[in-house]
Amino acid sequence: MKLFYMVLGFVAGLLPLSAMAAISGYQRPVPQPQSATAELWFLLATIMLVASLVVVHLVVKRR
């Protein structure tokens, strides 16, 4: 019975939060474009990830 009251209290506590979220008029954030520097770093990280996966594949294949 304690568990029932605890869950009921938890749900009752969350109800006002959902009502406030509906009233606030949430605006989705607009994603910003990436800079050329960020794209370069992403390219380098991708190349390093693929290279490390190839090395792991070769090491595991030897065993």
Short mmCIF file of C-alpha atoms in Angstrom, two decimals:
data_model
loop_
_atom_site.label_atom_id
_atom_site.label_comp_id
_atom_site.label_asym_id
_atom_site.label_seq_id
_atom_site.Cartn_x
_atom_site.Cartn_y
_atom_site.Cartn_z
CA MET A 1 0.00 0.00 0.00
CA LYS A 2 2.92 2.32 0.70
CA LEU A 3 4.16 1.77 -2.84
CA PHE A 4 0.76 2.71 -4.25
CA TYR A 5 0.72 5.99 -2.33
CA MET A 6 4.30 6.73 -3.33
CA VAL A 7 3.55 6.21 -7.03
CA LEU A 8 0.33 8.21 -6.75
CA GLY A 9 2.19 11.09 -5.10
CA PHE A 10 4.90 10.97 -7.75
CA VAL A 11 2.39 11.08 -10.61
CA ALA A 12 0.39 13.83 -8.90
CA GLY A 13 3.60 15.82 -8.54
CA LEU A 14 4.36 15.54 -12.26
CA LEU A 15 0.94 16.67 -13.49
CA PRO A 16 1.51 20.41 -12.88
CA LEU A 17 4.80 20.22 -14.77
CA SER A 18 3.14 18.90 -17.92
CA ALA A 19 0.47 21.61 -17.69
CA MET A 20 3.12 24.30 -17.35
CA ALA A 21 4.98 22.93 -20.37
CA ALA A 22 1.83 23.15 -22.49
CA ILE A 23 1.23 26.76 -21.45
CA SER A 24 4.78 28.02 -21.98
CA GLY A 25 4.69 27.72 -25.80
CA TYR A 26 7.93 25.82 -26.31
CA GLN A 27 9.98 26.98 -29.31
CA ARG A 28 12.25 24.39 -30.89
CA PRO A 29 15.86 25.57 -31.16
CA VAL A 30 17.15 26.22 -34.66
CA PRO A 31 20.37 24.29 -35.36
CA GLN A 32 23.33 26.44 -36.28
CA PRO A 33 25.46 25.59 -39.30
CA GLN A 34 28.86 24.08 -38.63
CA SER A 35 32.00 25.98 -39.41
CA ALA A 36 34.67 24.70 -41.79
CA THR A 37 36.99 24.11 -38.82
CA ALA A 38 34.41 21.90 -37.09
CA GLU A 39 33.91 19.91 -40.28
CA LEU A 40 37.68 19.43 -40.63
CA TRP A 41 37.98 18.13 -37.05
CA PHE A 42 35.04 15.80 -37.66
CA LEU A 43 36.74 14.47 -40.81
CA LEU A 44 39.99 13.85 -38.93
CA ALA A 45 38.15 12.10 -36.08
CA THR A 46 36.28 9.92 -38.56
CA ILE A 47 39.49 8.92 -40.34
CA MET A 48 41.17 8.08 -37.03
CA LEU A 49 38.16 6.01 -35.93
CA VAL A 50 38.19 3.98 -39.16
CA ALA A 51 41.96 3.52 -38.90
CA SER A 52 41.69 2.28 -35.33
CA LEU A 53 38.93 -0.16 -36.32
CA VAL A 54 41.17 -1.53 -39.10
CA VAL A 55 44.03 -1.99 -36.62
CA VAL A 56 41.75 -3.79 -34.17
CA HIS A 57 40.47 -6.00 -36.98
CA LEU A 58 44.02 -6.96 -37.98
CA VAL A 59 45.06 -7.69 -34.40
CA VAL A 60 42.01 -9.83 -33.70
CA LYS A 61 42.32 -11.66 -37.04
CA ARG A 62 45.88 -12.78 -36.12
CA ARG A 63 44.76 -14.59 -32.98
#
